[in-house]
Every structure is written in C-alpha cells, then in structure tokens.
Coordinates of C-alpha atoms in Angstrom, one line a residue:
M181 CA 52.9 132.9 96.7
R182 CA 50.3 130.4 97.7
V183 CA 51.2 126.6 97.5
D184 CA 48.6 123.9 97.3
F185 CA 50.1 121.0 99.2
I186 CA 48.8 117.4 98.7
K187 CA 47.4 116.6 102.2
A188 CA 47.0 113.1 103.8
D189 CA 43.4 112.5 103.8
R190 CA 42.7 109.8 106.5
D191 CA 39.0 110.3 106.9
T192 CA 37.3 109.8 103.4
P193 CA 36.3 106.2 103.0
F194 CA 37.1 104.1 99.9
L195 CA 34.5 104.2 97.2
F196 CA 35.3 100.6 96.3
P197 CA 36.6 97.9 98.7
P198 CA 40.5 97.7 98.4
S199 CA 42.2 94.6 97.1
V200 CA 45.4 93.3 98.5
Q201 CA 46.5 92.7 94.9
D202 CA 46.8 96.5 94.6
W203 CA 49.0 97.0 97.5
L204 CA 52.3 95.8 96.2
P205 CA 54.2 96.3 92.9
K206 CA 54.3 93.4 90.5
D207 CA 58.0 92.7 91.1
H208 CA 57.8 92.7 95.0
L209 CA 59.7 90.0 96.9
A210 CA 56.5 89.1 98.8
R211 CA 54.7 88.3 95.5
F212 CA 57.6 86.1 94.4
I213 CA 57.6 84.2 97.7
V214 CA 53.9 83.5 97.5
D215 CA 54.3 82.4 93.9
I216 CA 57.0 79.9 94.8
V217 CA 55.5 78.7 98.0
S218 CA 52.0 78.1 96.4
Q219 CA 53.8 75.7 94.1
L220 CA 55.7 73.6 96.6
D221 CA 54.4 70.2 97.6
L222 CA 53.1 70.9 101.2
S223 CA 51.1 67.7 101.5
S224 CA 53.2 66.5 104.4
L225 CA 52.3 69.8 106.3
R226 CA 48.6 69.7 105.4
N227 CA 48.2 66.0 106.3
A228 CA 49.5 66.7 109.8
Y229 CA 46.2 68.4 110.7
A230 CA 43.4 66.3 112.1
G231 CA 40.6 68.6 110.9
R232 CA 39.0 68.8 114.4
G233 CA 38.3 71.9 116.3
S234 CA 38.5 75.4 114.8
S235 CA 39.9 75.8 111.2
P236 CA 43.7 76.3 111.1
Y237 CA 45.5 78.7 109.0
D238 CA 46.8 77.4 105.7
P239 CA 50.4 76.1 106.0
A240 CA 51.3 77.9 102.7
M241 CA 50.3 81.3 104.3
L242 CA 52.3 80.6 107.5
L243 CA 55.3 79.3 105.6
S244 CA 55.3 82.5 103.3
L245 CA 54.9 84.7 106.3
I246 CA 58.0 83.0 108.0
L247 CA 60.1 83.0 104.9
Y248 CA 59.4 86.6 104.1
G249 CA 60.2 87.5 107.6
Y250 CA 63.6 85.7 107.6
A251 CA 64.3 87.4 104.3
T252 CA 63.6 90.9 105.6
E253 CA 65.1 90.9 109.1
V254 CA 61.9 89.9 111.0
F255 CA 62.6 86.7 112.9
S256 CA 60.6 86.9 116.3
S257 CA 57.1 85.5 116.2
R258 CA 55.8 88.4 118.1
K259 CA 57.4 90.8 115.5
L260 CA 55.9 88.7 112.7
E261 CA 52.5 89.1 114.3
Q262 CA 52.9 92.8 114.7
A263 CA 54.1 93.1 111.2
T264 CA 50.8 91.7 109.9
Y265 CA 49.2 94.9 111.3
D266 CA 52.0 97.5 110.4
S267 CA 53.4 96.3 107.1
V268 CA 51.6 96.2 103.7
A269 CA 53.8 93.4 102.5
F270 CA 52.9 91.3 105.5
R271 CA 49.2 92.1 105.2
Y272 CA 49.4 90.9 101.5
L273 CA 51.2 87.6 102.6
T274 CA 48.4 86.9 105.1
G275 CA 45.4 88.1 103.0
N276 CA 44.8 90.8 105.7
R277 CA 44.6 88.2 108.6
H278 CA 46.6 88.3 111.7
P279 CA 47.8 84.9 113.1
D280 CA 49.0 85.3 116.7
H281 CA 52.6 84.7 117.7
D282 CA 51.7 81.5 119.4
T283 CA 50.4 80.1 116.1
I284 CA 53.4 81.2 114.3
S285 CA 55.9 79.8 116.9
A286 CA 54.1 76.5 117.1
F287 CA 54.1 76.1 113.3
R288 CA 57.8 76.8 113.1
K289 CA 58.6 74.3 115.8
R290 CA 56.2 71.5 114.6
F291 CA 57.4 71.4 111.0
S292 CA 61.1 71.8 111.5
S293 CA 62.0 68.4 110.1
E294 CA 60.0 69.2 106.7
L295 CA 62.3 72.0 105.8
Q296 CA 64.9 69.8 104.2
G297 CA 62.4 68.6 101.5
L298 CA 61.2 72.2 100.8
F299 CA 64.9 73.3 100.6
L300 CA 65.5 70.7 97.8
Q301 CA 62.2 71.6 96.1
V302 CA 63.2 75.3 95.8
L303 CA 66.6 74.1 94.2
S304 CA 64.6 72.0 91.6
I305 CA 62.6 75.1 90.7
A306 CA 65.8 77.2 90.4
Y307 CA 66.9 74.5 88.0
E308 CA 63.8 74.5 85.9
M309 CA 64.0 78.4 85.8
G310 CA 67.3 77.9 84.0
V311 CA 69.2 79.5 86.9
L312 CA 71.0 76.7 88.6
K313 CA 73.2 74.0 87.2
L314 CA 75.8 72.2 89.5
G315 CA 79.5 72.7 88.9
S316 CA 81.8 74.4 91.3
V317 CA 80.8 74.7 94.9
S318 CA 82.4 76.7 97.6
L319 CA 82.3 75.5 101.3
D320 CA 82.8 77.5 104.3
G321 CA 81.7 78.1 107.9
T322 CA 80.7 81.0 110.1
K323 CA 80.2 81.2 113.9
V324 CA 76.8 82.2 114.8
K325 CA 75.8 83.2 118.5
A326 CA 73.6 80.8 120.4
N327 CA 70.6 81.8 122.4
A328 CA 72.7 81.7 125.5
S329 CA 75.4 83.9 127.3
K330 CA 79.0 82.8 127.5
H331 CA 78.8 84.1 131.1
Q332 CA 76.5 81.1 131.9
A333 CA 79.2 78.7 131.0
L334 CA 80.6 76.7 134.0
S335 CA 84.1 75.3 133.8
W336 CA 85.2 72.0 135.7
Q337 CA 87.7 73.9 137.8
Y338 CA 85.2 76.6 138.9
A339 CA 82.5 74.0 139.4
C340 CA 84.5 72.0 141.8
K341 CA 85.5 75.2 143.7
L342 CA 81.9 76.4 143.9
E343 CA 80.7 72.8 145.0
E344 CA 83.1 72.9 148.0
Q345 CA 81.9 76.3 148.8
L346 CA 78.2 75.5 148.8
K347 CA 78.8 72.4 150.8
K348 CA 80.4 74.4 153.6
E349 CA 77.7 77.0 153.5
I350 CA 75.0 74.3 153.8
E351 CA 76.8 72.7 156.6
H352 CA 77.0 76.2 158.3
L353 CA 73.4 76.8 157.8
W354 CA 72.4 73.4 159.4
Q355 CA 74.6 74.3 162.3
L356 CA 72.8 77.6 162.7
A357 CA 69.4 75.9 162.6
E358 CA 70.4 73.5 165.3
E359 CA 71.7 76.4 167.4
A360 CA 68.8 78.7 166.7
D361 CA 67.8 79.1 170.3
Q362 CA 71.3 79.8 171.5
S363 CA 72.8 81.9 168.7
T364 CA 72.0 85.2 167.1
I365 CA 70.7 84.9 163.5
P366 CA 71.2 88.1 161.3
D367 CA 68.1 90.1 160.7
G368 CA 66.3 89.1 157.4
M369 CA 67.9 85.7 157.2
S370 CA 65.6 82.7 156.6
I371 CA 67.4 79.6 157.3
P372 CA 65.0 77.3 155.3
H373 CA 65.0 79.6 152.3
E374 CA 68.8 79.9 152.3
L375 CA 69.2 76.1 152.6
E376 CA 66.7 75.5 149.7
R377 CA 68.5 78.1 147.5
R378 CA 71.9 76.5 148.0
E379 CA 70.8 72.9 147.7
E380 CA 69.2 73.8 144.3
R381 CA 72.4 75.4 143.2
L382 CA 74.5 72.4 144.4
A383 CA 72.2 70.1 142.4
T384 CA 72.6 72.1 139.3
I385 CA 76.5 72.1 139.7
I386 CA 76.5 68.4 140.3
E387 CA 74.5 67.8 137.2
A388 CA 76.8 70.2 135.1
K389 CA 79.8 68.2 136.5
Q390 CA 78.3 64.9 135.3
K391 CA 77.8 66.3 131.8
I392 CA 81.4 67.6 131.7
E393 CA 82.6 64.1 132.9
A394 CA 80.5 62.4 130.0
R395 CA 82.1 64.7 127.4
A396 CA 85.5 64.1 128.8
A397 CA 84.9 60.3 128.5
E398 CA 83.8 60.6 124.9
R399 CA 86.8 62.8 124.1
Y400 CA 89.1 60.2 125.8
A401 CA 87.6 57.4 123.7
E402 CA 88.2 59.3 120.5
E403 CA 91.7 60.3 121.4
Q404 CA 92.6 56.7 122.5
Q405 CA 91.5 55.4 119.1
V406 CA 93.8 58.0 117.4
Y407 CA 96.6 57.1 119.8
E408 CA 96.3 53.3 119.0
K409 CA 96.2 54.1 115.3
K410 CA 99.4 56.0 115.4
L411 CA 101.2 53.3 117.5
A412 CA 100.0 50.6 114.9
E413 CA 101.3 52.8 112.0
R414 CA 104.6 53.3 113.9
K415 CA 104.9 49.6 114.6
N416 CA 104.3 48.6 110.8
K417 CA 106.8 51.2 109.7
E418 CA 109.5 49.6 111.9
Q419 CA 108.6 46.2 110.7
Q420 CA 108.9 47.2 107.1
S421 CA 112.2 49.1 107.4
G422 CA 113.7 46.9 110.0
K423 CA 114.8 49.9 111.9
K424 CA 113.6 51.7 115.0
S425 CA 111.5 54.8 114.3
K426 CA 113.2 58.1 115.1
G427 CA 111.5 60.7 117.3
K428 CA 109.4 60.5 120.3
P429 CA 106.5 58.0 120.3
P430 CA 103.0 59.4 120.5
K431 CA 101.8 60.6 123.9
P432 CA 98.9 58.6 125.4
P433 CA 95.8 60.6 126.1
E434 CA 94.8 61.6 129.6
S435 CA 91.4 60.5 131.0
G436 CA 89.1 62.6 133.0
P437 CA 87.9 66.2 132.8
R438 CA 90.3 69.1 132.2
A439 CA 90.4 72.4 134.3
K440 CA 88.9 74.5 131.4
D441 CA 86.3 71.9 130.2
Q442 CA 82.9 73.6 130.5
V443 CA 79.1 73.4 129.9
N444 CA 76.6 76.2 129.4
L445 CA 73.8 76.2 131.9
T446 CA 71.3 77.9 129.4
D447 CA 72.0 75.9 126.2
E448 CA 74.2 72.9 127.1
E449 CA 74.6 71.9 123.5
S450 CA 76.3 75.2 122.5
R451 CA 80.1 75.6 122.7
I452 CA 82.6 78.4 123.4
M453 CA 84.0 79.3 120.0
P454 CA 86.6 81.8 118.7
K455 CA 85.1 84.5 116.7
S456 CA 86.7 86.6 114.0
G457 CA 88.5 89.8 115.2
G458 CA 89.5 88.0 118.5
G459 CA 87.6 86.9 121.6
F460 CA 85.1 84.0 122.2
E461 CA 81.4 83.7 122.0
Q462 CA 78.9 81.0 123.0
G463 CA 77.6 79.7 119.7
F464 CA 77.5 77.1 116.9
N465 CA 79.5 76.6 113.7
A466 CA 77.2 77.1 110.7
Q467 CA 78.2 75.4 107.4
A468 CA 77.1 76.2 103.9
C469 CA 77.9 74.9 100.4
V470 CA 77.4 77.8 97.9
D471 CA 77.2 77.5 94.2
V472 CA 79.9 79.6 92.6
D473 CA 77.8 80.8 89.7
T474 CA 74.6 81.8 91.3
L475 CA 75.5 82.1 95.0
L476 CA 72.6 79.8 96.0
I477 CA 73.1 77.7 99.1
L478 CA 73.1 74.0 97.9
A479 CA 73.6 72.4 101.5
A480 CA 73.6 73.8 105.0
H481 CA 74.2 72.2 108.4
A482 CA 75.3 73.3 111.8
T483 CA 77.9 71.6 114.2
Q484 CA 79.3 72.0 117.7
Q485 CA 82.8 71.7 116.6
A486 CA 84.7 74.9 116.2
N487 CA 87.2 73.3 113.9
D488 CA 86.2 73.0 110.3
K489 CA 88.3 69.9 109.5
Q490 CA 85.7 67.4 110.3
Q491 CA 83.0 69.0 108.2
I492 CA 83.9 67.8 104.7
K493 CA 82.2 64.5 105.1
P494 CA 78.9 66.0 106.4
A495 CA 78.9 68.4 103.5
L496 CA 79.6 65.6 100.9
E497 CA 76.7 63.6 102.4
E498 CA 74.4 66.7 101.9
L499 CA 75.6 67.2 98.4
K500 CA 74.6 63.6 97.6
Q501 CA 71.0 64.4 98.7
L502 CA 70.6 67.0 95.9
P503 CA 68.1 66.2 93.1
V504 CA 69.6 64.3 90.3
E505 CA 68.5 66.8 87.6
L506 CA 70.8 69.3 89.1
G507 CA 73.8 67.4 87.8
T508 CA 77.0 66.6 89.7
T509 CA 79.5 68.6 91.7
G510 CA 82.6 69.0 89.8
K511 CA 84.8 71.0 92.2
L512 CA 84.7 71.7 95.8
I513 CA 86.6 74.8 97.0
A514 CA 87.4 75.4 100.7
D515 CA 90.1 77.2 102.7
S516 CA 93.1 75.6 104.6
G517 CA 90.8 74.9 107.7
Y518 CA 89.4 71.9 105.8
F519 CA 92.7 70.5 104.6
S520 CA 93.7 66.9 105.5
Q521 CA 94.7 64.1 103.4
A522 CA 91.6 62.1 104.4
N523 CA 89.3 65.0 103.3
V524 CA 91.1 65.2 99.9
E525 CA 90.6 61.5 99.4
A526 CA 87.1 61.6 100.4
C527 CA 86.4 64.2 97.7
E528 CA 88.1 62.2 95.0
A529 CA 86.2 59.1 96.1
D530 CA 83.0 61.0 95.3
G531 CA 84.3 62.0 91.9
I532 CA 84.8 65.6 93.0
E533 CA 87.9 67.6 92.4
P534 CA 89.1 69.3 95.6
Y535 CA 90.6 72.7 95.7
R536 CA 91.9 73.3 99.2
A537 CA 94.7 75.4 100.5
C538 CA 97.3 73.4 102.5
S539 CA 98.4 76.2 104.7
R540 CA 97.8 79.9 105.3
E541 CA 99.5 82.2 102.7
T542 CA 100.5 85.8 103.5
H543 CA 98.7 88.6 101.7
N544 CA 100.2 90.8 99.0
Q545 CA 102.2 88.0 97.2
R546 CA 105.2 88.9 95.1
L547 CA 104.6 89.5 91.4
E548 CA 106.8 86.5 90.5
D549 CA 104.9 84.2 92.8
R550 CA 101.5 85.2 91.5
F551 CA 102.5 84.4 87.9
Q552 CA 104.8 81.6 88.4
E553 CA 104.1 78.4 86.3
A554 CA 103.7 75.2 88.1
D555 CA 106.3 72.5 87.7
T556 CA 105.4 69.1 86.2
I557 CA 104.1 66.3 88.5
E558 CA 104.6 62.6 88.2
S559 CA 101.6 60.5 87.2
D560 CA 101.8 58.2 90.2
A561 CA 101.7 61.1 92.7
D562 CA 99.3 60.9 95.6
S563 CA 96.0 62.8 95.8
V564 CA 97.5 65.7 98.1
S565 CA 100.4 66.2 95.6
K566 CA 98.0 66.3 92.6
M567 CA 95.9 68.9 94.4
K568 CA 98.9 71.1 95.4
Y569 CA 99.9 71.0 91.7
R570 CA 96.4 72.1 90.5
L571 CA 96.5 75.0 92.9
K572 CA 99.8 76.2 91.4
T573 CA 98.4 76.1 87.8
R574 CA 96.9 79.4 86.3
S575 CA 93.4 77.7 86.0
G576 CA 93.7 76.3 89.6
K577 CA 94.4 79.7 90.9
D578 CA 91.4 81.2 89.1
V579 CA 89.1 78.5 90.6
Y580 CA 90.4 79.0 94.2
A581 CA 90.2 82.7 93.7
K582 CA 86.4 82.4 93.6
R583 CA 86.1 81.2 97.2
K584 CA 86.3 84.6 98.9
C585 CA 83.8 86.2 96.4
T586 CA 81.4 83.2 96.7
V587 CA 80.6 82.1 100.2
E588 CA 82.0 85.0 102.2
P589 CA 79.5 87.6 100.6
V590 CA 76.5 85.1 101.3
F591 CA 77.6 85.0 105.0
G592 CA 78.1 88.8 105.1
I593 CA 74.7 89.5 103.7
I594 CA 72.9 87.0 106.0
K595 CA 74.5 88.6 109.0
S596 CA 74.6 92.3 107.9
V597 CA 71.6 92.9 105.5
L598 CA 69.2 90.2 106.7
G599 CA 70.4 90.9 110.2
Y600 CA 70.7 87.3 111.3
S601 CA 73.5 87.2 113.9
Q602 CA 72.0 84.9 116.6
F603 CA 70.0 81.7 116.7
M604 CA 66.5 82.1 118.1
R605 CA 66.1 78.4 119.4
R606 CA 68.2 76.2 121.6
G607 CA 69.6 72.8 121.1
L608 CA 71.7 71.4 118.1
K609 CA 68.6 69.8 116.4
N610 CA 66.7 73.1 116.5
V611 CA 69.7 75.0 115.4
I612 CA 70.2 72.9 112.4
A613 CA 66.6 73.3 111.4
E614 CA 66.7 77.1 111.9
W615 CA 69.9 77.4 109.8
K616 CA 68.2 75.5 107.1
L617 CA 65.2 77.9 107.3
V618 CA 67.7 80.9 107.0
S619 CA 69.3 79.3 104.0
L620 CA 66.0 78.7 102.3
A621 CA 65.0 82.3 102.9
W622 CA 68.4 83.4 101.3
N623 CA 67.8 81.2 98.3
L624 CA 64.4 82.7 97.7
K625 CA 65.7 86.2 98.1
R626 CA 68.6 85.4 95.6
L627 CA 66.2 83.7 93.1
H628 CA 64.1 86.8 93.2
V629 CA 67.2 88.6 91.9
L630 CA 68.3 86.0 89.4
S631 CA 64.8 85.9 87.7
T632 CA 65.6 87.7 84.3
T633 CA 63.5 88.2 81.1
G634 CA 65.1 85.4 79.1
Q635 CA 64.4 82.7 81.6
K636 CA 61.4 80.4 82.2
S637 CA 58.5 81.7 84.3
T638 CA 58.3 80.4 87.9
G639 CA 55.0 78.8 87.1
M640 CA 56.3 76.6 84.3
A641 CA 59.4 75.8 86.3
S642 CA 57.5 74.8 89.3
Y643 CA 55.2 72.6 87.2
K644 CA 58.1 70.6 85.9
A645 CA 59.8 70.2 89.3
L646 CA 56.6 69.2 91.0
S647 CA 55.7 66.8 88.1
R648 CA 59.0 65.1 88.7
L649 CA 58.3 64.8 92.3
L650 CA 54.7 63.5 91.8
S651 CA 55.8 61.0 89.2
R652 CA 56.9 58.7 92.0
T653 CA 53.6 58.6 93.7
V654 CA 50.6 59.3 91.3
P655 CA 49.0 56.5 89.4
A656 CA 50.4 55.4 86.1
C657 CA 47.4 56.8 84.2
W658 CA 48.3 60.3 85.4
R659 CA 52.0 59.8 84.5
D660 CA 51.0 58.8 81.0
M661 CA 48.7 61.8 80.7
S662 CA 51.4 64.2 81.8
K663 CA 53.6 63.0 78.9
K664 CA 51.0 64.1 76.4
Q665 CA 51.2 67.3 74.6
D666 CA 47.8 68.4 76.3
W667 CA 49.5 68.1 79.8
M668 CA 47.3 71.0 81.1
T669 CA 44.2 68.5 81.2
G670 CA 46.1 66.0 83.4
L671 CA 47.5 68.8 85.6
C672 CA 44.2 70.5 86.2
S673 CA 42.8 67.1 87.3
M674 CA 45.2 66.9 90.3
R675 CA 43.1 68.9 92.7
Y676 CA 45.9 70.0 95.1
V677 CA 47.9 71.6 92.2
G678 CA 45.1 72.8 90.3
N679 CA 45.7 76.4 91.0
M680 CA 49.4 76.2 90.1
F681 CA 49.2 78.9 87.5
S682 CA 46.9 81.2 89.2
A683 CA 49.8 83.3 90.7
P684 CA 51.1 86.2 88.5
R685 CA 54.1 85.6 86.4
Y686 CA 56.7 88.2 86.0
T687 CA 60.3 88.9 85.3
L688 CA 62.6 91.0 87.6
S689 CA 65.7 93.0 87.3
P690 CA 68.9 91.3 88.4
T691 CA 69.9 94.0 91.0
G692 CA 69.9 94.0 94.7
C693 CA 71.2 91.4 97.1

C-alpha cells in the first residue's frame, strides 16, 4: 500500500515575509520575559550610553536574552550568541538579530550593580499580579562551585616547602651559570629560561604567602575579640557570685598562619568548602530567602564563609530592602546551622518570629514524639526558650516542616533543571551579582508558572508597580493626573512607558517548574 508522507520542503520560499510573532505559542516563557522586561524601569541602563559611535543594542533586548538564557540552561555568552542563530525562541527575543558574545559579556559585566533594583521591581510586579504577599520565609544556603579548581589551592605548609625548594634550585642554577665553561650542562637546558621560570613561581608563592598571612591576622583579631569577651563575662560572673568560676578558662588564640591555611591561585576570593555527600570543593556559599507560599526568591546573596551561622543578619538586611507594599516578614524558618542566641534575638528585634532547629534531629521519629504536646512555658522566659517551645507545638511543627519543601526544591531546580552548578565569573563581588541574576531568572520562570486565569494581567500589574516607582521622581502634575480615573492619558504622555500595554496579555497554566 502506497503511503504519502509529509516531506520537509526546504527550498520553496515563503509567499509572505515571516513574522517573529508567529514563531512562538502565546504562553511561551520567552514572550512572558519580554512582556515583563519591557515594563521594567531601565532608565539607569539606557542613560549609561553616551550616544556616540555606532548604535548600541537596546538594553531591554540584551537583558531579555540573558534572563531567558539563565532560565533555560544557557549561561555562556558564546552559547547565547549561537542560540540567536539556532533557537527560534532566542531569535524571537532578539528580533532576528545576532549580538556577538563580546557585546553580551560586556553588558553583563557593565550592569551587574543594577540587578538589585530590577530584582525588586520584579517582586513588585509579582505583588500587583496578586501572586506575592509576604508572610513566612525560608532561609538556607547551598555550596556552588567557583570558577577555579581546588587543585590550584596553595596551603601555607606546602608554600613554605615549595619556597625553600625553589630557592635551592635558583641558587644551583646561578652556580651552573658561573661554572658554565667548566661544567657540563644537560642537553636542552637553558639556564636563563629556567631561572626566569623559577623566579616567577617564587614571586607567586611569596605573594600567596602574604595573602595567607593577612587572612591569618584578620582571623586572629576576630578570635582575640571573642576571647576578651569571654574573659570579661567570666570575670563579671565571678564578681556577681563571689565565687571562682569552675572549669577551664578560655584558651587564648594563636597568632600567625596555620599549616592548612590556603589561598587559591585562580580565584583568591573563593574558599574550600565541604559539599553534601562528602568531600570538598572550591566554591562560595550561596544564600536565598524563599517565600513559603510561592517559592519566589525574596533575597539572595553569596559569602565566603562555609558556616551559615553568620548569615542571618545579612539576610535580615536584605529583607528590609524589599518594597513596602509587599508587607512584612512574619516568620523566618531555617535549619540548625543558623542557630545561635544572637540570631534569635536579631530576628525578634526586627519583629520576625524565628523558627530554627537548635540541634540536629534523627530521622524517623517515634510516634509518641511526633504527636507529643508541648509543656507550658513561663512568661518571662528568654527568646531561645520561647522558640524551643514554639517548635514543640503542633502549629510550630507545621511551620518548620515547610522548610524542606520550600527552599530545597528551589536549589534543586536551579542546579538540576536550570543546570546552574558553577559560577561563571570570579571574585566575590561578581559572584554576588551573578547569583542575583540567577535568582532573578528563577523568579521570572516561577512567575510564568504562577500566572493563572483569575489574576491580574502582567500589563496592569507592571503599570501599578512602575507608577509607584515613578511617583517619587515625576513632577506633581503627572502624579495628580495618575490619580484620575482617566489614568491612561497621563500614562501615554510618559514617553518612555508609552508602549507599556503593547505586549500581549495572556494567562498560563500553573504547571511545570
């Protein structure tokens, strides 16, 4: 039986010119990102261009390209450039243009500091869409590999050993040079070349040792402050009780570098950190505050410290930066790595109720322990005792149980689905900006899922969010006009937001990641 197959016709030209609007379905992620980015205030990016020379690419187009790339596992500037040729979605984002990788890379580096403002604008749009309202927040960290190998880390002990070895080799080479006429030099050896090579390595090692010594001095100063504080507390306790304190006095810190202190020769600001499953890697500790209800990232930063205990205060500072209309954070959930009395008191000082495990608990608790009712607590109990009591109540257990199903899936999707397991740039400042960019891409991808039929369109939401932002800078006449029912007249008069509603509006199914 003869079968008529549908063949791929690659030679017949189009009867009408194709339009990029016909290339993607209405509910595609690329359309959603273009819609959101077109309604962000990008004046700080556009004003940075002087207007001389050849015409630059629109910052909105480059930003949409990068954000969609980070949301779809395309991070490299060279891969982004290639995708503008190979992928229909990327062709749609760029309007069938092809910015080269140098342009994409320079744009990403140049406007790293502006990402914080854009991050907050997207959260405001999420609020206006009826998606986001602050309440319970889950905090956790994940180790992300640096753009450096752990094998390029040089310890103090090995640096000292290598320094002595190189000094002996240099001395031997100078001796060979002086006796060149009387001694036999091995074939292929160039004494000037070997001397230059070893002197460069020696200079690198000396510089690395200086950095290790500087870090050791900073550590000693911090440990000395802690030591003096413990001594003062011990002395005050003895004076109040009139008795000598039991136990050993605190041990004074030791100055100078330790044998295992090290510095990485590729990215000196990265650190050796333990990773889940065992072992170590050269990386950074990426932190994120995630909204329990929506899984949107509310605050993101990165640190060189492997321990999470010092990350509560930076997280609280970032939560204070959130737009006022989002509300206030009511509960902050974190694991035992964030527990300390100072951290509990810091949360309560900001009006936030902490839910933090005080120690690691074994899995598969007994039935009696899981449903055991909490005992009563005295009204004058300290903050840690009150938190322990909350965690034993039925409602407190329900709140803390949301931690694993909130922030852990976000990290898992970012690393496994988005494929982001290593920073592209080097240095702590660049790493923080890149982690913020990853968090922004995640929020857009998540908002794309959360947009449902009964919620406001992105156009109306963006208008309200942007109007609130512009109300601080536009003249009073425009602010008065925006309050009138005919707000469209005033809006259209603002030239840089005149095309706010030109992007298509649509609703999406709440499926996917």
